Amino acid sequence: MSATNADAAPLAPPLPAKAVNDNRAHMNPLPPSVFTLPQTAQLEALYTIIRSKETSRGDFLFYSDRIIRLLVEEGLNHLPVVARTIETPTGATYNGVGFQGKICGVSILRAGEAMEAGLREVCRSVRIGKILIQRDEDTALPKLFYSKFPQDIASRYVLLLDPMLATGGSAMKAVEVIMEHGVPEERIIFINLIAAPEGLKAFCTRFPSLKVITGWIDEGLNEKAYIIPGLGDFGERSFETVAEASQGSSRLYM
Amino acid sequence: MFDDFVDRSNLLSFQLSNGPTDGQSRLAIPALQAKKNTILVSHGRPPWYAEDGQRITDAFVIGVAGGSASGKTHVARQIVRKLGSIPTVIILSQDSFYKYHNEEELKLAHANMLDFDHPDAIDMPIFAACLADLKACKQSNIPIYSFQEHQRLVETKYLYGATIIIAEGIMSLVDPALRALYDLKVFVQCDSDVMLARRIKRDVKERGRDVDGIIDQYLRYVKPSYDTFVRPSSSYADIIVPGSNNDVAIDLICTHIREKLQERSSTFRQKIAVPLKYMSPRSGASTPESFLEDLHLTLLPQTWQVQGIYTILRDRTTSRQDFIFFADRLSTLLVECALQHLPYAPKMVVTPIDIESHGKKMDAKYVCGVTILRSGGALERGFRRVINDVPVGSMLIQSDSKSGEAMLLHLMLPNYVRFRHLAQQAYIFLLDSQIGTAAAAFMAIRILLDHGVPEDHIIFITFIVSREGGILVLKRAFPGVKIVCGAVDDEMQEGWLEGYKGEGNPEGNGRQVWVIKPGMGQIGVISYYHFHFHSVHVLRR
C-alpha cells in the first residue's frame, strides 16, 4: 500500500455494509463488528461450488480464491485513506484518495495458508506471518505451537486469515498472540470464508472492536464441532493431503 | 498499425473457383489466397448502421453467371480491383454448394460419371439461405465441398461482415430464389469454342489430363448443360459482359456499384460523440444525476479501495507496472460485479461431510468474452481470473486515421457466437477500457446482434463511462445491453492525437480524437501496447 500526503487528515471509515445484505438467516442481528459480502446470487453460486464434494481440487482452489479476493477487498476498505489530488494524462486535475497505513497478513496454519495466494493477488508483496495453534490433548484448550511475524507487526494493520470459524477457539488464541506482539485489537481485521453463529458470537463478544469480514454465516455446528453445511476440511481440500493429526478431528474446527 | 497485416480470413475470404468440373484447381489456390484477401479488404469496415442501432441497408449482392471457363472469375476479380477502397467483399462460389452424395452417387462421382453440370447437383435452397443471411448482414456458415472426396464435409466455413457479395457460378442465375437476392445480375458471355479452348489449355496444363478425356467430358456434360440451363439464364441478366476485352463493361458496373454504395454510406461518429449537440434538449430534466439514472449503468460500489485504485490509474505519474497491477485488480472487481447479470437457478449439493446444502448455480448455457482491441485487453486478465473456462474472442476496432470513423479491422469470435443457434442462447461479456464516443462499443454490440445474440444477453464491462459522450445514444439504441463500469466521468473534450509514421499512415498524419476528462488517457496506447501486440500476434496464427 502506498502511503501519500501523510499530513492530510484521515477520512472517516466506511459505515457497516449490513444495510445491503441479508445474511441473517442464522444470526440476527449481526454483531456490529461483523461485515459480510453482499449476499448475491453469484456469491451463493460460488459457495455452492466449493461446498460440493464433487468439486475437483482445481475448481475448489479457483472458486475459493475468487471469494477470498472479494473478502480481502472488503477488508481493505476498513483501512484509512487520505485525500489525494493528482493530474491525469489528459491534463485534468482529479480529486481522489490515497491509501494509508501498512498492512501485513497472518495466516492460521494450515488452512489459513491457502488464503495467502488470494491476499497476494490483491496486495502485491505483502508480508505474511504464520501462526500454528493446536488443541492441547491434556487440557482440550487451544495451544500455540509456533508463530512467526514480521518484525514491525506492531506498526501495521493485520489481516488475520482463517477460512473456517467454528467454535472460534483457535482464532481467539491467534488474536491473543498477535495482541501480545503489540497490535491493538482495532487494527486487526479477521478475514473468514464461513462462520458458525456460535463461534462468531463468542469471538465478537471477546473482541468487540475487531472487525470480522465473513463471506457466509452457516447454520451451526454438529456434535463433532463441524460447521453445517460447511464445506468439509478447507486445508485438506486445498492441499489434498490428509494430515495424520487431523484424522481424529482434534484441531480443525476449534 | 496492423491494418495491412491482419489476416482477415474470418471476415471474408472465399476463394474464386472456376466451374463445377474444374474444382481440383482449388488445390493450387491457397498460396494465392492470402494475397487476394489483402486486396479485398485493406480498409476495414465502416459503420453499417445508424444512430438508432438499426442496419441502414443490406449488403450489395452481385450474381455472376456464365459458362465454364467463360471468365467469371476474371470479371469478379476485376470488379473488386476497380472498386479500389471497398471495405469488405465476399466472393461466394457455387462450388461450395454441391449436394451431399449418398454412396451410389459417390461411386459414380469417383468414376467421373456423375453429372455436376446439372442444376440439381447444387443445393439451391442452402445457397439461397446462406446468401440471404449474408445479404442481411448476418453471419453464415457455408458448407465446404471437397473435390478430392467428392463430398460435402462436416465442417463449415464461417463468413460475416461483407459490404459487397459476389455470388459466382455457372448456375447462379438459374434459380429464382437466388435471382431474387441479387442487386445486380451479370452474365459473362463467351463463345463456346473460346471456352473449350481455354478449358483444354487449363486442364492439360494444371491437371495433366489428356485432350480426349476433356473433350469427352465436355461433350457429355458441359456443353449440353450450357445449352440447356446456363445460356438461357442470360435472359435474366441486367448486363451481359463479354468474356474478353471487357474493361469498359467492368467500368460501367463499378460506377454503378459505387453510386449505390455512396447512397448507403453514413457518417456516424460525429453524431454520437457529443450527442447533446445533435439532440434536442430533454424537457426539464437536466441535472446530471437524473441523467445518470436514466442510463441504468451498473456502477461498482464506490468503496475507498475502488476510489484509491482509480486515483492511481488516473495519475499520469503512475508507472506502467503499477498501472497494470491496479488495472487487473479493478477489472477483477468489475467482472465479479458484472456476473450479477447472468441468470441463476437453485442447486442442491452434498458437502464432504454428507450434508445437503441448498445453493445456486449459474444458469447460462453458453458464456463467453469478447475483447475490443486494443484497449479492452486491459480487462482481459481480470476476466480470466474470474471466468477461466470460457472462450474469449476479440474484435479489432480502430478509428480511421482520416475520417475518425470506427473501422472493424479484424474479428475473431468464439464458436458460441459464430453459430446462430448457439448465439441465441449465449451470454457475452464485452470488454473495453472506456466508453467515450461509444463508436467502438456501438459497432461491437451491432456485430453481436447481427450474429443473433439477444440484446439483454450482452454485458459490457468498462473502467470509465463518459456521461457526456456517446453513452446516451448507445443506451437509446440498445436499451437492453447491460453496462458495468467503475466510474462515470463528466466531460468529453475534443483533442488531437499526434500521428506516427507507420503502416497505414505513411505521412504520419494526426487525427481528431475525443478524450474523456478527467479520464485515464489512451489506455491501449500507453500501457498495454505490448500485451496487445502479443494477443493480436497469437490470433493470426
Short mmCIF file of C-alpha atoms in Angstrom, two decimals, chain A:
data_model
loop_
_atom_site.label_atom_id
_atom_site.label_comp_id
_atom_site.label_asym_id
_atom_site.label_seq_id
_atom_site.Cartn_x
_atom_site.Cartn_y
_atom_site.Cartn_z
CA MET A 1 0.00 0.00 0.00
CA SER A 2 1.45 3.34 -0.91
CA ALA A 3 1.17 5.98 1.73
CA THR A 4 0.76 9.51 0.48
CA ASN A 5 0.19 13.00 1.81
CA ALA A 6 0.85 11.87 5.33
CA ASP A 7 -0.08 15.26 6.67
CA ALA A 8 -3.60 15.20 5.25
CA ALA A 9 -6.34 14.30 7.70
CA PRO A 10 -7.67 10.74 7.56
CA LEU A 11 -11.21 10.44 6.26
CA ALA A 12 -13.94 8.68 8.15
CA PRO A 13 -14.03 4.90 7.81
CA PRO A 14 -16.93 3.40 5.83
CA LEU A 15 -20.17 2.55 7.51
CA PRO A 16 -21.09 -1.08 8.08
CA ALA A 17 -22.34 -2.63 4.85
CA LYS A 18 -25.11 -4.50 6.59
CA ALA A 19 -27.85 -2.44 5.03
CA VAL A 20 -27.32 -4.14 1.72
CA ASN A 21 -27.03 -7.74 2.79
CA ASP A 22 -29.39 -10.16 4.36
CA ASN A 23 -27.03 -12.73 5.76
CA ARG A 24 -29.09 -13.02 8.89
CA ALA A 25 -30.91 -16.26 8.40
CA HIS A 26 -28.78 -17.84 11.11
CA MET A 27 -27.73 -14.79 13.04
CA ASN A 28 -29.90 -11.77 13.51
CA PRO A 29 -28.85 -9.16 14.31
CA LEU A 30 -25.22 -9.45 13.32
CA PRO A 31 -22.75 -8.16 15.89
CA PRO A 32 -21.80 -4.57 14.97
CA SER A 33 -18.21 -5.54 14.18
CA VAL A 34 -19.21 -8.13 11.57
CA PHE A 35 -19.22 -7.23 7.89
CA THR A 36 -20.32 -9.64 5.18
CA LEU A 37 -20.22 -9.57 1.42
CA PRO A 38 -23.41 -8.63 -0.40
CA GLN A 39 -25.43 -11.86 -0.49
CA THR A 40 -25.88 -12.03 -4.24
CA ALA A 41 -26.88 -14.99 -6.35
CA GLN A 42 -23.41 -15.17 -7.88
CA LEU A 43 -21.79 -15.30 -4.42
CA GLU A 44 -24.18 -18.06 -3.42
CA ALA A 45 -23.25 -19.90 -6.61
CA LEU A 46 -19.56 -19.65 -5.68
CA TYR A 47 -20.26 -21.11 -2.25
CA THR A 48 -22.35 -23.87 -3.80
CA ILE A 49 -19.39 -24.92 -5.93
CA ILE A 50 -16.92 -25.05 -3.06
CA ARG A 51 -19.36 -26.79 -0.74
CA SER A 52 -19.98 -29.68 -3.12
CA LYS A 53 -17.93 -32.80 -2.53
CA GLU A 54 -17.98 -33.43 -6.28
CA THR A 55 -15.88 -30.34 -6.95
CA SER A 56 -12.35 -31.06 -8.13
CA ARG A 57 -9.38 -29.60 -6.29
CA GLY A 58 -8.59 -27.29 -9.20
CA ASP A 59 -12.09 -25.85 -9.17
CA PHE A 60 -12.08 -25.67 -5.39
CA LEU A 61 -8.93 -23.54 -5.46
CA PHE A 62 -10.15 -21.33 -8.30
CA TYR A 63 -13.54 -20.59 -6.80
CA SER A 64 -12.38 -20.26 -3.21
CA ASP A 65 -9.71 -17.81 -4.44
CA ARG A 66 -12.43 -15.72 -6.02
CA ILE A 67 -14.26 -15.45 -2.70
CA ILE A 68 -11.05 -14.77 -0.79
CA ARG A 69 -10.16 -11.91 -3.14
CA LEU A 70 -13.56 -10.35 -2.55
CA LEU A 71 -13.16 -10.77 1.20
CA VAL A 72 -9.70 -9.18 1.18
CA GLU A 73 -11.01 -6.30 -0.97
CA GLU A 74 -13.77 -5.78 1.56
CA GLY A 75 -11.27 -5.98 4.43
CA LEU A 76 -9.04 -3.35 2.86
CA ASN A 77 -11.97 -0.96 2.74
CA HIS A 78 -11.64 -0.68 6.52
CA LEU A 79 -8.19 0.82 6.24
CA PRO A 80 -7.85 4.60 6.39
CA VAL A 81 -7.38 6.71 3.27
CA VAL A 82 -6.32 10.32 2.75
CA ALA A 83 -7.44 12.86 0.19
CA ARG A 84 -5.08 12.97 -2.75
CA THR A 85 -5.12 15.23 -5.80
CA ILE A 86 -3.41 14.11 -8.98
CA GLU A 87 -3.07 15.17 -12.58
CA THR A 88 -4.39 12.81 -15.26
CA PRO A 89 -2.71 12.11 -18.62
CA THR A 90 -5.33 14.36 -20.23
CA GLY A 91 -4.12 17.26 -18.11
CA ALA A 92 -7.14 17.39 -15.83
CA THR A 93 -6.98 17.53 -12.05
CA TYR A 94 -8.62 14.72 -10.17
CA ASN A 95 -9.51 14.68 -6.51
CA GLY A 96 -9.04 11.13 -5.39
CA VAL A 97 -7.89 9.24 -2.35
CA GLY A 98 -4.60 7.63 -1.43
CA PHE A 99 -4.11 4.51 0.65
CA GLN A 100 -2.62 4.94 4.07
CA GLY A 101 -1.22 2.55 6.61
CA LYS A 102 0.96 -0.50 6.15
CA ILE A 103 -0.54 -3.93 6.35
CA CYS A 104 0.58 -7.49 6.84
CA GLY A 105 -1.16 -10.81 6.71
CA VAL A 106 -1.13 -13.50 9.38
CA SER A 107 -2.40 -16.93 8.40
CA ILE A 108 -3.54 -19.50 10.90
CA LEU A 109 -1.94 -22.77 9.80
CA ARG A 110 -2.79 -24.94 7.98
CA ALA A 111 -5.96 -23.82 6.24
CA GLY A 112 -5.19 -20.10 6.52
CA GLU A 113 -2.15 -20.64 4.33
CA ALA A 114 -4.49 -21.45 1.44
CA MET A 115 -5.75 -17.87 1.62
CA GLU A 116 -2.34 -16.30 1.11
CA ALA A 117 -2.46 -16.53 -2.69
CA GLY A 118 -5.70 -14.58 -2.75
CA LEU A 119 -4.24 -11.95 -0.46
CA ARG A 120 -1.14 -11.57 -2.61
CA GLU A 121 -3.21 -11.04 -5.75
CA VAL A 122 -4.81 -8.03 -4.15
CA CYS A 123 -1.82 -6.74 -2.18
CA ARG A 124 1.45 -7.09 -4.02
CA SER A 125 4.44 -8.31 -1.99
CA VAL A 126 2.51 -8.14 1.26
CA ARG A 127 4.37 -9.53 4.28
CA ILE A 128 2.76 -12.59 5.77
CA GLY A 129 3.29 -14.04 9.22
CA LYS A 130 2.21 -17.50 10.33
CA ILE A 131 0.78 -18.98 13.43
CA LEU A 132 0.15 -22.63 14.33
CA ILE A 133 -2.36 -23.49 17.04
CA GLN A 134 -3.47 -26.98 18.01
CA ARG A 135 -5.60 -28.42 20.72
CA ASP A 136 -3.73 -29.49 23.79
CA GLU A 137 -4.77 -33.12 24.27
CA ASP A 138 -4.48 -32.82 28.05
CA THR A 139 -6.41 -29.61 28.65
CA ALA A 140 -8.59 -29.66 25.48
CA LEU A 141 -7.68 -25.98 25.13
CA PRO A 142 -6.09 -24.32 22.08
CA LYS A 143 -2.32 -24.08 22.44
CA LEU A 144 0.21 -22.05 20.47
CA PHE A 145 2.73 -24.32 18.76
CA TYR A 146 4.53 -21.89 16.50
CA SER A 147 4.41 -18.29 15.38
CA LYS A 148 6.48 -16.08 13.08
CA PHE A 149 5.57 -12.44 12.49
CA PRO A 150 7.08 -9.51 10.58
CA GLN A 151 9.34 -7.56 12.98
CA ASP A 152 7.36 -4.35 12.72
CA ILE A 153 3.96 -6.00 13.11
CA ALA A 154 3.08 -3.63 15.94
CA SER A 155 3.01 -0.71 13.48
CA ARG A 156 0.92 -2.47 10.88
CA TYR A 157 -2.67 -3.34 10.26
CA VAL A 158 -3.06 -7.11 10.46
CA LEU A 159 -5.27 -9.15 8.16
CA LEU A 160 -5.82 -12.39 10.04
CA LEU A 161 -6.61 -15.26 7.68
CA ASP A 162 -8.60 -18.34 8.62
CA PRO A 163 -11.20 -19.76 6.22
CA MET A 164 -13.41 -21.54 8.74
CA LEU A 165 -14.64 -20.16 12.05
CA ALA A 166 -16.33 -22.97 14.01
CA THR A 167 -16.04 -22.64 17.78
CA GLY A 168 -13.65 -19.73 17.35
CA GLY A 169 -11.09 -21.25 19.73
CA SER A 170 -8.03 -21.05 17.52
CA ALA A 171 -8.95 -17.67 16.07
CA MET A 172 -9.31 -16.19 19.57
CA LYS A 173 -5.99 -17.70 20.60
CA ALA A 174 -4.37 -16.26 17.47
CA VAL A 175 -5.71 -12.79 18.23
CA GLU A 176 -4.35 -13.10 21.77
CA VAL A 177 -0.91 -13.93 20.41
CA ILE A 178 -0.97 -11.06 17.89
CA MET A 179 -2.06 -8.60 20.56
CA GLU A 180 0.79 -9.82 22.75
CA HIS A 181 3.07 -8.61 19.94
CA GLY A 182 1.76 -5.09 20.35
CA VAL A 183 -1.01 -4.89 17.77
CA PRO A 184 -4.13 -3.18 19.19
CA GLU A 185 -7.39 -5.01 18.74
CA GLU A 186 -8.89 -2.40 16.40
CA ARG A 187 -6.00 -2.75 13.97
CA ILE A 188 -6.74 -6.42 13.36
CA ILE A 189 -9.17 -7.44 10.59
CA PHE A 190 -10.26 -11.06 10.57
CA ILE A 191 -10.88 -12.45 7.07
CA ASN A 192 -13.07 -15.53 7.07
CA LEU A 193 -14.93 -17.59 4.44
CA ILE A 194 -17.54 -19.39 6.51
CA ALA A 195 -18.52 -18.77 10.10
CA ALA A 196 -20.73 -20.68 12.52
CA PRO A 197 -23.00 -18.39 14.56
CA GLU A 198 -21.75 -19.90 17.84
CA GLY A 199 -18.11 -19.19 17.09
CA LEU A 200 -18.81 -15.78 15.62
CA LYS A 201 -20.75 -14.74 18.69
CA ALA A 202 -18.06 -15.91 21.07
CA PHE A 203 -15.36 -14.21 19.02
CA CYS A 204 -17.16 -10.89 18.74
CA THR A 205 -18.06 -10.85 22.43
CA ARG A 206 -14.43 -11.37 23.34
CA PHE A 207 -13.05 -8.81 20.79
CA PRO A 208 -15.84 -6.30 20.14
CA SER A 209 -13.72 -3.75 18.29
CA LEU A 210 -12.01 -6.25 15.99
CA LYS A 211 -13.63 -6.19 12.56
CA VAL A 212 -14.68 -9.52 11.10
CA ILE A 213 -15.17 -9.87 7.34
CA THR A 214 -17.02 -13.08 6.64
CA GLY A 215 -18.48 -14.35 3.41
CA TRP A 216 -21.23 -16.57 4.75
CA ILE A 217 -22.76 -17.41 8.10
CA ASP A 218 -23.83 -21.06 8.19
CA GLU A 219 -26.46 -22.90 10.23
CA GLY A 220 -24.29 -24.01 13.10
CA LEU A 221 -22.09 -26.79 14.45
CA ASN A 222 -22.75 -30.51 14.76
CA GLU A 223 -21.74 -32.66 17.71
CA LYS A 224 -18.21 -33.04 16.32
CA ALA A 225 -17.92 -29.25 16.02
CA TYR A 226 -18.09 -29.33 12.21
CA ILE A 227 -19.75 -26.38 10.51
CA ILE A 228 -23.12 -27.35 8.98
CA PRO A 229 -23.42 -27.42 6.00
CA GLY A 230 -19.84 -26.11 5.68
CA LEU A 231 -17.52 -27.43 3.04
CA GLY A 232 -15.50 -30.11 4.80
CA ASP A 233 -11.88 -29.56 5.69
CA PHE A 234 -10.65 -26.47 3.87
CA GLY A 235 -6.96 -27.32 4.33
CA GLU A 236 -7.40 -30.87 3.14
CA ARG A 237 -9.30 -29.77 0.05
CA SER A 238 -6.75 -27.08 -0.76
CA PHE A 239 -3.59 -29.07 -0.20
CA GLU A 240 -5.03 -32.50 -0.89
CA THR A 241 -3.18 -34.07 2.00
CA VAL A 242 -4.80 -35.71 4.96
CA ALA A 243 -2.74 -34.76 7.97
CA GLU A 244 -2.33 -37.55 10.47
CA ALA A 245 -3.24 -35.27 13.31
CA SER A 246 -6.47 -34.18 11.73
CA GLN A 247 -7.76 -37.71 11.39
CA GLY A 248 -9.20 -37.54 14.84
CA SER A 249 -10.60 -34.13 14.01
CA SER A 250 -8.84 -32.75 17.03
CA ARG A 251 -7.75 -29.35 15.85
CA LEU A 252 -9.50 -28.32 12.78
CA TYR A 253 -12.59 -26.51 13.84
CA MET A 254 -11.80 -25.41 17.31
#
